[in-house]
mmCIF file of C-alpha atoms in Angstrom:
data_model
loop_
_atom_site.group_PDB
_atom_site.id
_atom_site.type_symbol
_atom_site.label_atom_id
_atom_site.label_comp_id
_atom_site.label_asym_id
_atom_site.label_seq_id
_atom_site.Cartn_x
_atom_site.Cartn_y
_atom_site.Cartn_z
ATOM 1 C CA UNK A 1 0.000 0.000 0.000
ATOM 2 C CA UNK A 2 1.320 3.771 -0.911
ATOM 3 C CA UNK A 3 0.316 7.143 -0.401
ATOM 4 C CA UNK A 4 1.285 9.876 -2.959
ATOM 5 C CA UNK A 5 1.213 13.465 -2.462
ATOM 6 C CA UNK A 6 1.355 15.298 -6.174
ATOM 7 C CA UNK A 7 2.381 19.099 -4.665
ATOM 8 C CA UNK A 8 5.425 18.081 -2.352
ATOM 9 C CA UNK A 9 6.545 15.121 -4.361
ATOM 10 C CA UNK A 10 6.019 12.625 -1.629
ATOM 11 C CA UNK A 11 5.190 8.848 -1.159
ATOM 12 C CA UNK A 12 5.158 6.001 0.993
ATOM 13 C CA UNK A 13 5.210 2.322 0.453
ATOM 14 C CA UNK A 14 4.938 -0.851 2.739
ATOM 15 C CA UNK A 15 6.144 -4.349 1.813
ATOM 16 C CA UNK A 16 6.204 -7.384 3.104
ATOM 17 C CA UNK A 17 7.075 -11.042 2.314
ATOM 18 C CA UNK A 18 8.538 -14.331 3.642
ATOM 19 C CA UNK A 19 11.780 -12.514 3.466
ATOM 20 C CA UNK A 20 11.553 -8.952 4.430
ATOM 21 C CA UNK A 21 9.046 -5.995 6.045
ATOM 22 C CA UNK A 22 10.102 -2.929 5.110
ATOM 23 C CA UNK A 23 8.421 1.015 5.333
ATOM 24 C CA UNK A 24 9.977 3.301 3.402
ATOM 25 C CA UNK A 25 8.843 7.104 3.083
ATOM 26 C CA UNK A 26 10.804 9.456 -0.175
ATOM 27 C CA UNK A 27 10.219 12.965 -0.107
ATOM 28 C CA UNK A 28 11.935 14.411 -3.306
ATOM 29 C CA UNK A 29 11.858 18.055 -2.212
ATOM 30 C CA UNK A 30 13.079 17.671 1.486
ATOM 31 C CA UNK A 31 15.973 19.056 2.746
ATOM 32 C CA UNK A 32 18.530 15.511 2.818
ATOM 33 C CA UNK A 33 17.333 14.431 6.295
ATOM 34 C CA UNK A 34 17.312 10.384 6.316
ATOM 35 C CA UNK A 35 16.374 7.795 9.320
ATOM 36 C CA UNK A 36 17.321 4.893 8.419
ATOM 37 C CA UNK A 37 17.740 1.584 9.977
ATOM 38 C CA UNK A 38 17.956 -1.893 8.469
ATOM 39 C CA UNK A 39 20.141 -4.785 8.981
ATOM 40 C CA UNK A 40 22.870 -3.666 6.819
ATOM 41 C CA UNK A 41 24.608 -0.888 7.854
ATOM 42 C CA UNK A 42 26.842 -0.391 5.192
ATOM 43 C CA UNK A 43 23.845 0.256 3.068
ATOM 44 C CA UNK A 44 22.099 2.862 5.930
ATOM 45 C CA UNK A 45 25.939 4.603 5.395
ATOM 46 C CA UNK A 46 25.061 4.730 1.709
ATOM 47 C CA UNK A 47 21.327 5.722 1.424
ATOM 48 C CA UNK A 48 22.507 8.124 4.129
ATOM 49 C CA UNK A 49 25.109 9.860 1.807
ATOM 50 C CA UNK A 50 22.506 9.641 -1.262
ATOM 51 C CA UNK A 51 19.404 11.635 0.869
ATOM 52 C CA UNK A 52 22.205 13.726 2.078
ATOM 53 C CA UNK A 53 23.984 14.887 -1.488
ATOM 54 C CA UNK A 54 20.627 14.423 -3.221
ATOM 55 C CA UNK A 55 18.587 17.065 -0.695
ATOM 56 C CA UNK A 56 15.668 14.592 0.218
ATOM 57 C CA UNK A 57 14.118 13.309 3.303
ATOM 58 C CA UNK A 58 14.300 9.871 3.366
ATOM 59 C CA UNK A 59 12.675 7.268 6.333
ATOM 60 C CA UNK A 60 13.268 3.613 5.920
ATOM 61 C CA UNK A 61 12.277 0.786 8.893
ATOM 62 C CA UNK A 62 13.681 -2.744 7.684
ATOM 63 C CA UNK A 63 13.812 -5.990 8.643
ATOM 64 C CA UNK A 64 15.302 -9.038 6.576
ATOM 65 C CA UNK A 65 16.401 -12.414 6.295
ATOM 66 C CA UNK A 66 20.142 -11.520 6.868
ATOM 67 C CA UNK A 67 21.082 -15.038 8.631
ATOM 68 C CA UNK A 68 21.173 -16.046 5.071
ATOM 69 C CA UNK A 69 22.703 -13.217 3.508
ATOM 70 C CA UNK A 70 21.532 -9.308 2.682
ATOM 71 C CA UNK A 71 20.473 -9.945 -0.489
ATOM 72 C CA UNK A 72 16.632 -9.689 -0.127
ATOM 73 C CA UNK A 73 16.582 -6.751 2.452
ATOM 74 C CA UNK A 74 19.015 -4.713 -0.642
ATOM 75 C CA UNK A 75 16.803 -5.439 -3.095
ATOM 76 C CA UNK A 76 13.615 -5.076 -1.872
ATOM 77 C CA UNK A 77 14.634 -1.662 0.058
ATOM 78 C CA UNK A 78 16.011 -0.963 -4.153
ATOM 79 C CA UNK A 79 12.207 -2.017 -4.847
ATOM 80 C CA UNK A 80 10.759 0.416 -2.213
ATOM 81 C CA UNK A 81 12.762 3.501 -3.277
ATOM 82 C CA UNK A 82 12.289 3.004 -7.191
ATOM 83 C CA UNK A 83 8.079 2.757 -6.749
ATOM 84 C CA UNK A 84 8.025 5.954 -4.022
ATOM 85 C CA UNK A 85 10.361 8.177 -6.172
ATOM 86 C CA UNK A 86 8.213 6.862 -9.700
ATOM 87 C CA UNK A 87 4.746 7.796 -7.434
ATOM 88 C CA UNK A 88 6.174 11.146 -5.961
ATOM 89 C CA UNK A 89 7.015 12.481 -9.486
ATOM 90 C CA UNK A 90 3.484 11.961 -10.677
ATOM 91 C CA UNK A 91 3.194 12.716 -14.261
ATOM 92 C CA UNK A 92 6.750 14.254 -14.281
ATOM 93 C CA UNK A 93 5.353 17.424 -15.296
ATOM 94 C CA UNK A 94 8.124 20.366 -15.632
ATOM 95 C CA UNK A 95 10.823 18.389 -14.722
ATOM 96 C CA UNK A 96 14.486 18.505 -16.544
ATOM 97 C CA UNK A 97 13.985 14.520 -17.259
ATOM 98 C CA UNK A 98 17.881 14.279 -17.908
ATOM 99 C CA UNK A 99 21.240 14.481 -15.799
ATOM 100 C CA UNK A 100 24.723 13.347 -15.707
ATOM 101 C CA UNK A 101 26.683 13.767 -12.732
ATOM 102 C CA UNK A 102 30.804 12.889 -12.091
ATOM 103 C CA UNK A 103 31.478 12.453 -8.635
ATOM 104 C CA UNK A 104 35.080 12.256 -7.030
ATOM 105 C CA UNK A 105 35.811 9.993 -3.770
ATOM 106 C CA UNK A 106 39.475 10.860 -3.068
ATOM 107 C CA UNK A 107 40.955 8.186 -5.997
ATOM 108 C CA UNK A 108 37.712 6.759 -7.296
ATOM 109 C CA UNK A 109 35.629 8.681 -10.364
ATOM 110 C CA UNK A 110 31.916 7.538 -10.462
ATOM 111 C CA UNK A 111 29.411 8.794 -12.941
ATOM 112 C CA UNK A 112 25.815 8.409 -13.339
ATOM 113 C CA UNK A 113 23.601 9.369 -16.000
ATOM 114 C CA UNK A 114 19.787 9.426 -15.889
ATOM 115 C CA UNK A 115 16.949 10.010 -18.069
ATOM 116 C CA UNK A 116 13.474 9.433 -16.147
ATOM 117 C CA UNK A 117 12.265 8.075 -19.146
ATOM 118 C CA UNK A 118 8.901 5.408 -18.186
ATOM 119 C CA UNK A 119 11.526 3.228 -19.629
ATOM 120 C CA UNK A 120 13.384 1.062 -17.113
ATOM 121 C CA UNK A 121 17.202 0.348 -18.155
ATOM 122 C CA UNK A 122 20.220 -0.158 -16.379
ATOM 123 C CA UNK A 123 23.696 -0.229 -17.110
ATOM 124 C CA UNK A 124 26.698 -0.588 -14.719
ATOM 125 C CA UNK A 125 30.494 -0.500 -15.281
ATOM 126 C CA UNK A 126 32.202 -1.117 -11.896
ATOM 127 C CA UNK A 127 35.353 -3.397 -11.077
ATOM 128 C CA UNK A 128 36.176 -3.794 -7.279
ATOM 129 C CA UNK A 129 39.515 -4.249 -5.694
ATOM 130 C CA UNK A 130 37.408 -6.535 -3.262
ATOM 131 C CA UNK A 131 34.296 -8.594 -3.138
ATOM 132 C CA UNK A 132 33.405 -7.233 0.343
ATOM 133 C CA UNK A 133 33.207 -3.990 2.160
ATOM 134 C CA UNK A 134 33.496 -5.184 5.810
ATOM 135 C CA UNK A 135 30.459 -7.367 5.372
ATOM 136 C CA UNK A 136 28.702 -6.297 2.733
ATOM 137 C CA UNK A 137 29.146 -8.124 -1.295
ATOM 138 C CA UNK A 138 29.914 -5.818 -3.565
ATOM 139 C CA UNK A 139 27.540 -7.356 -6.045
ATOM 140 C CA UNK A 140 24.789 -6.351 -4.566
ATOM 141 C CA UNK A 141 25.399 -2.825 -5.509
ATOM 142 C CA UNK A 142 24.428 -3.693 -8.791
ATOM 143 C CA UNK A 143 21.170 -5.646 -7.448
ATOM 144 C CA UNK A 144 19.703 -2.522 -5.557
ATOM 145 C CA UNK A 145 20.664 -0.318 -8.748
ATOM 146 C CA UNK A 146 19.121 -2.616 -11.028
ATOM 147 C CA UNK A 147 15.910 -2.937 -9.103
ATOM 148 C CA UNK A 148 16.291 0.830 -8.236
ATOM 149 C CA UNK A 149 16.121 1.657 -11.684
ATOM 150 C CA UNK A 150 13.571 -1.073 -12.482
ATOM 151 C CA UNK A 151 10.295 0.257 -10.315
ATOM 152 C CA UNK A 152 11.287 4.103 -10.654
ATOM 153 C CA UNK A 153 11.462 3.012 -14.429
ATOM 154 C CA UNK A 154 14.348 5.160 -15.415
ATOM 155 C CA UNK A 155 16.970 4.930 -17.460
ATOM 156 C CA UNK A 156 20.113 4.749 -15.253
ATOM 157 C CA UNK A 157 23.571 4.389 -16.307
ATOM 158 C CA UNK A 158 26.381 4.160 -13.587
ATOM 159 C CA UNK A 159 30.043 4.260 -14.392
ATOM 160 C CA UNK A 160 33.015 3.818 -12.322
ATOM 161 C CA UNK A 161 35.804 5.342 -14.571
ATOM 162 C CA UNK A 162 38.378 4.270 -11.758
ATOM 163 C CA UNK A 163 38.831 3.894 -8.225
ATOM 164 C CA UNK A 164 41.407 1.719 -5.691
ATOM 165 C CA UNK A 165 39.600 1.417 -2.424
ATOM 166 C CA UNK A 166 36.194 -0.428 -2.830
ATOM 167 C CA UNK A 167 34.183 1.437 -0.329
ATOM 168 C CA UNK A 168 35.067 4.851 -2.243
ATOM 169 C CA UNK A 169 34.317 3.519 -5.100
ATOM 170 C CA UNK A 170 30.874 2.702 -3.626
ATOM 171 C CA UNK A 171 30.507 5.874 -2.313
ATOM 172 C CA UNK A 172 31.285 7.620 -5.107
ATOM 173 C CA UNK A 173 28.364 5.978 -6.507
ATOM 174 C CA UNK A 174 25.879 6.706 -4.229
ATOM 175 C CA UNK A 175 26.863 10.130 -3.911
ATOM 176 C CA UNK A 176 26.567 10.510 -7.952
ATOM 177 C CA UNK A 177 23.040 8.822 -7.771
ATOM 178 C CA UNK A 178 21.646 11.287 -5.155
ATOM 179 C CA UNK A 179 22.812 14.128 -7.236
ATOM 180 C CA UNK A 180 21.663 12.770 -10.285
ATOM 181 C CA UNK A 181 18.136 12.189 -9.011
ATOM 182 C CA UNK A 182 17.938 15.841 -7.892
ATOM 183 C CA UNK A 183 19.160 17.430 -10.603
ATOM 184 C CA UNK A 184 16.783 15.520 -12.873
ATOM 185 C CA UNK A 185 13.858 15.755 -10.900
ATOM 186 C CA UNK A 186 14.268 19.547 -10.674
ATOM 187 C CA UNK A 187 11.056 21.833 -11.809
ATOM 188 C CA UNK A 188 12.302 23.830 -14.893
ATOM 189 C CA UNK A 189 10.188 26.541 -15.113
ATOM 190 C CA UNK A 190 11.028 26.629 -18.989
ATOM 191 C CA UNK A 191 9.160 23.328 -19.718
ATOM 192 C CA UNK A 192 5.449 23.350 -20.404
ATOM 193 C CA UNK A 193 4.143 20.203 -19.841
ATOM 194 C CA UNK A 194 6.074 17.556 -19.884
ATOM 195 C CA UNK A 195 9.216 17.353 -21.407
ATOM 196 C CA UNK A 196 8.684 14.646 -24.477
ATOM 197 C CA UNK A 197 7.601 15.019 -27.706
ATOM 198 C CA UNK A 198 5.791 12.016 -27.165
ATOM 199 C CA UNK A 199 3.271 14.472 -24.772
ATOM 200 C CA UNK A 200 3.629 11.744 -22.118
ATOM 201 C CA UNK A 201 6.535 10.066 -19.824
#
């Protein structure tokens, strides 16, 4: 079940399974103030630094099956935030639709592109150093991304030109993405409508 609230770009979703109860609440226009707790705390240090960089509020209360491993809390918490941010933005009337944003992490270079599109795609070039940042597998970066990208149904491209240490490289990711997100979400109040030739996103 979700709420949406069309004039402060705002939603809410619950889910829960066999495998995982999350809440999760997305404003787009809030001021980057996050509480979140789940069972993975290197992912609360990253959706911290993406609400932070990417000036939302963000609330997420999760629980998952992490005595097998974090898989399903990432991607269902990737699930959450891609249906609240594709509900908050409505009919994406007035917004830029299109960003691309290079963010440094001391030695690591991450990019991500994004067109908010109503057509889900996802591409991802990242080689770690490591499989593992303390606990956490590095592939499951590209799980939440993917299933990020999936429900908000954007186009989202995510490049990591170079890095040496893992968890910058990470960062530098998550940092790009909250950026991104902002910048193409952003009312320009030169577009009438929506901006498509199509009429429609």
């Amino acid at each position: 079940m979700s709420t949406e609230n069309q004039s402060t770009r705002q939603a809410d979703v619950s889910r829960k399974t066999n495998e995982t109860n999350i809440q999760l609440a997305f404003n787009v226009d809030g001021t980057g103030i996050s509480e979140i707790e789940t069972d993975v705390p290197f992912l609360n240090h990253m959706l911290d630094l993406f609400t932070k960089h990417g000036h939302f509020d963000l609330n997420i209360k999760a629980q998952g099956d992490i005595e097998i491993d974090d898989h399903h809390t990432v991607e269902d918490i990737g699930i959450c935030l891609g249906q609240t941010l594709r509900e908050a933005l409505g009919d994406k009337r007035g917004i830029k639709r299109y960003s691309s944003v290079f963010i440094p992490m001391d030695e690591a270079l991450a990019q991500v592109v994004i067109d908010i599109s109503n057509r889900p795609h996802f591409e991802y070039r990242a080689e770690y150093p490591s499989n593992q940042v303390g606990s956490f597998q590095t592939e499951l970066v590209h799980e939440f991304l993917w299933k990020f990208a999936l429900e908000a149904r954007i186009t989202l491209h995510v490049i990591v030109h170079y890095g040496q240490n893992t968890h910058h490289m990470i960062e530098a990711i998550f940092k790009a993405l909250g950026r991104a997100v902002d910048e193409a979400t952003t009312i320009d109040p030169r577009v009438t409508g929506v901006p498509s030739t199509k009429g429609v996103l």
